[in-house]
Tab-separated table of N, CA and C in Angstrom:
chain	number	residue	atom	x	y	z
I	1	MET	N	14.893	-1.686	-17.873
I	1	MET	CA	14.527	-2.939	-17.261
I	1	MET	C	14.115	-2.745	-15.806
I	2	PHE	N	14.843	-1.892	-15.105
I	2	PHE	CA	14.536	-1.705	-13.695
I	2	PHE	C	13.427	-0.683	-13.464
I	3	ALA	N	13.146	0.177	-14.448
I	3	ALA	CA	12.121	1.210	-14.267
I	3	ALA	C	10.739	0.613	-14.007
I	4	PRO	N	10.280	-0.368	-14.780
I	4	PRO	CA	8.962	-0.950	-14.482
I	4	PRO	C	8.914	-1.644	-13.120
I	5	LEU	N	10.014	-2.307	-12.758
I	5	LEU	CA	10.079	-2.969	-11.462
I	5	LEU	C	10.032	-1.943	-10.328
I	6	ARG	N	10.764	-0.846	-10.498
I	6	ARG	CA	10.771	0.222	-9.485
I	6	ARG	C	9.388	0.851	-9.353
I	7	ARG	N	8.763	1.112	-10.507
I	7	ARG	CA	7.433	1.723	-10.495
I	7	ARG	C	6.416	0.797	-9.826
I	8	ALA	N	6.474	-0.488	-10.123
I	8	ALA	CA	5.546	-1.454	-9.521
I	8	ALA	C	5.786	-1.576	-8.022
I	9	THR	N	7.054	-1.551	-7.625
I	9	THR	CA	7.377	-1.641	-6.198
I	9	THR	C	6.887	-0.414	-5.454
I	10	LEU	N	7.109	0.757	-6.029
I	10	LEU	CA	6.636	1.986	-5.388
I	10	LEU	C	5.115	2.019	-5.303
I	11	PHE	N	4.446	1.543	-6.347
I	11	PHE	CA	2.986	1.502	-6.325
I	11	PHE	C	2.497	0.567	-5.219
I	12	ALA	N	3.128	-0.600	-5.102
I	12	ALA	CA	2.741	-1.549	-4.056
I	12	ALA	C	2.994	-0.973	-2.663
I	13	LEU	N	4.127	-0.289	-2.485
I	13	LEU	CA	4.416	0.330	-1.193
I	13	LEU	C	3.419	1.432	-0.869
I	14	TYR	N	3.035	2.202	-1.883
I	14	TYR	CA	2.039	3.252	-1.662
I	14	TYR	C	0.707	2.640	-1.240
I	15	GLN	N	0.271	1.607	-1.930
I	15	GLN	CA	-0.987	0.959	-1.579
I	15	GLN	C	-0.924	0.354	-0.180
I	16	LEU	N	0.217	-0.212	0.167
I	16	LEU	CA	0.399	-0.774	1.500
I	16	LEU	C	0.352	0.317	2.573
I	17	SER	N	0.917	1.481	2.261
I	17	SER	CA	0.869	2.579	3.231
I	17	SER	C	-0.557	3.102	3.408
I	18	VAL	N	-1.336	3.113	2.336
I	18	VAL	CA	-2.742	3.520	2.448
I	18	VAL	C	-3.502	2.526	3.323
I	19	LEU	N	-3.280	1.246	3.090
I	19	LEU	CA	-3.942	0.216	3.888
I	19	LEU	C	-3.526	0.306	5.356
I	20	THR	N	-2.246	0.542	5.596
I	20	THR	CA	-1.757	0.705	6.966
I	20	THR	C	-2.404	1.916	7.626
I	21	GLY	N	-2.532	2.993	6.874
I	21	GLY	CA	-3.184	4.187	7.406
I	21	GLY	C	-4.632	3.930	7.786
I	22	ILE	N	-5.328	3.139	6.976
I	22	ILE	CA	-6.717	2.806	7.282
I	22	ILE	C	-6.798	1.975	8.561
I	23	PHE	N	-5.905	0.987	8.669
I	23	PHE	CA	-5.917	0.140	9.863
I	23	PHE	C	-5.518	0.904	11.121
I	24	LEU	N	-4.642	1.889	10.972
I	24	LEU	CA	-4.173	2.648	12.133
I	24	LEU	C	-5.019	3.886	12.436
I	25	LEU	N	-6.095	4.067	11.716
I	25	LEU	CA	-6.950	5.231	11.951
I	25	LEU	C	-7.444	5.322	13.394
I	26	PRO	N	-7.920	4.241	14.010
I	26	PRO	CA	-8.337	4.356	15.416
I	26	PRO	C	-7.196	4.778	16.335
I	27	VAL	N	-5.999	4.267	16.075
I	27	VAL	CA	-4.836	4.646	16.878
I	27	VAL	C	-4.525	6.129	16.680
I	28	ALA	N	-4.617	6.587	15.451
I	28	ALA	CA	-4.345	7.992	15.163
I	28	ALA	C	-5.367	8.904	15.846
I	29	LEU	N	-6.616	8.481	15.877
I	29	LEU	CA	-7.641	9.301	16.531
I	29	LEU	C	-7.402	9.390	18.037
I	30	VAL	N	-7.025	8.291	18.650
I	30	VAL	CA	-6.719	8.301	20.082
I	30	VAL	C	-5.467	9.140	20.343
I	31	ALA	N	-4.479	9.003	19.488
I	31	ALA	CA	-3.244	9.783	19.646
I	31	ALA	C	-3.530	11.277	19.515
I	32	ARG	N	-4.396	11.633	18.585
I	32	ARG	CA	-4.746	13.051	18.402
I	32	ARG	C	-5.437	13.609	19.648
I	33	ARG	N	-6.323	12.813	20.231
I	33	ARG	CA	-6.993	13.258	21.465
I	33	ARG	C	-6.011	13.421	22.613
I	34	ALA	N	-4.963	12.593	22.611
I	34	ALA	CA	-3.948	12.670	23.657
I	34	ALA	C	-2.922	13.761	23.370
I	35	GLY	N	-3.000	14.362	22.179
I	35	GLY	CA	-2.075	15.426	21.824
I	35	GLY	C	-0.775	14.950	21.220
I	36	VAL	N	-0.757	13.699	20.787
I	36	VAL	CA	0.451	13.140	20.181
I	36	VAL	C	0.265	13.124	18.661
I	37	PRO	N	1.191	13.735	17.914
I	37	PRO	CA	1.044	13.718	16.452
I	37	PRO	C	1.294	12.326	15.876
I	38	PHE	N	0.602	12.007	14.826
I	38	PHE	CA	0.718	10.715	14.150
I	38	PHE	C	0.980	10.994	12.675
I	39	PRO	N	2.242	11.034	12.231
I	39	PRO	CA	2.602	11.537	10.901
I	39	PRO	C	2.468	10.532	9.755
I	40	MET	N	1.380	9.800	9.681
I	40	MET	CA	1.211	8.824	8.599
I	40	MET	C	1.118	9.521	7.242
I	41	HIS	N	0.600	10.744	7.210
I	41	HIS	CA	0.460	11.455	5.941
I	41	HIS	C	1.808	11.720	5.290
I	42	ARG	N	2.852	11.863	6.083
I	42	ARG	CA	4.187	12.105	5.515
I	42	ARG	C	4.670	10.898	4.724
I	43	VAL	N	4.422	9.720	5.253
I	43	VAL	CA	4.827	8.491	4.561
I	43	VAL	C	4.090	8.382	3.234
I	44	MET	N	2.793	8.617	3.260
I	44	MET	CA	1.991	8.498	2.052
I	44	MET	C	2.386	9.548	1.013
I	45	GLN	N	2.653	10.777	1.440
I	45	GLN	CA	3.053	11.830	0.505
I	45	GLN	C	4.407	11.518	-0.124
I	46	THR	N	5.336	11.013	0.669
I	46	THR	CA	6.663	10.675	0.153
I	46	THR	C	6.586	9.568	-0.886
I	47	LEU	N	5.815	8.523	-0.592
I	47	LEU	CA	5.677	7.420	-1.538
I	47	LEU	C	4.923	7.847	-2.796
I	48	ALA	N	3.910	8.680	-2.647
I	48	ALA	CA	3.162	9.158	-3.812
I	48	ALA	C	4.068	9.984	-4.722
I	49	LYS	N	4.873	10.843	-4.133
I	49	LYS	CA	5.787	11.668	-4.925
I	49	LYS	C	6.810	10.798	-5.647
I	50	ALA	N	7.368	9.808	-4.958
I	50	ALA	CA	8.346	8.909	-5.580
I	50	ALA	C	7.711	8.128	-6.727
I	51	TYR	N	6.484	7.669	-6.543
I	51	TYR	CA	5.802	6.925	-7.601
I	51	TYR	C	5.534	7.821	-8.802
I	52	GLU	N	5.074	9.044	-8.571
I	52	GLU	CA	4.807	9.969	-9.672
I	52	GLU	C	6.082	10.287	-10.440
I	53	GLU	N	7.191	10.470	-9.754
I	53	GLU	CA	8.462	10.734	-10.426
I	53	GLU	C	8.913	9.525	-11.245
I	54	ALA	N	8.709	8.341	-10.712
I	54	ALA	CA	9.078	7.122	-11.441
I	54	ALA	C	8.193	6.947	-12.668
I	55	ALA	N	6.924	7.259	-12.536
I	55	ALA	CA	6.003	7.129	-13.672
I	55	ALA	C	6.330	8.144	-14.756
I	56	GLU	N	6.699	9.358	-14.366
I	56	GLU	CA	7.043	10.383	-15.352
I	56	GLU	C	8.346	10.046	-16.073
I	57	SER	N	9.311	9.514	-15.360
I	57	SER	CA	10.600	9.229	-15.975
I	57	SER	C	10.529	8.051	-16.947
I	58	SER	N	9.591	7.152	-16.748
I	58	SER	CA	9.482	6.005	-17.647
I	58	SER	C	8.535	6.263	-18.814
I	59	ALA	N	7.818	7.364	-18.756
I	59	ALA	CA	6.871	7.672	-19.834
I	59	ALA	C	7.538	8.340	-21.014
């Protein structure tokens, strides 16, 4: 019962993180020029991995 809900929630969070990354792209480019790391890719990789694990476990 909770597996589909978890999978849908993780998918929505992943999509939201992608959208956030797109919106923050100008900030990330300025931060990179200033020498400050902007680790948005870590958030997206973590959510993608969690979603893939949830999808595999429910299949």
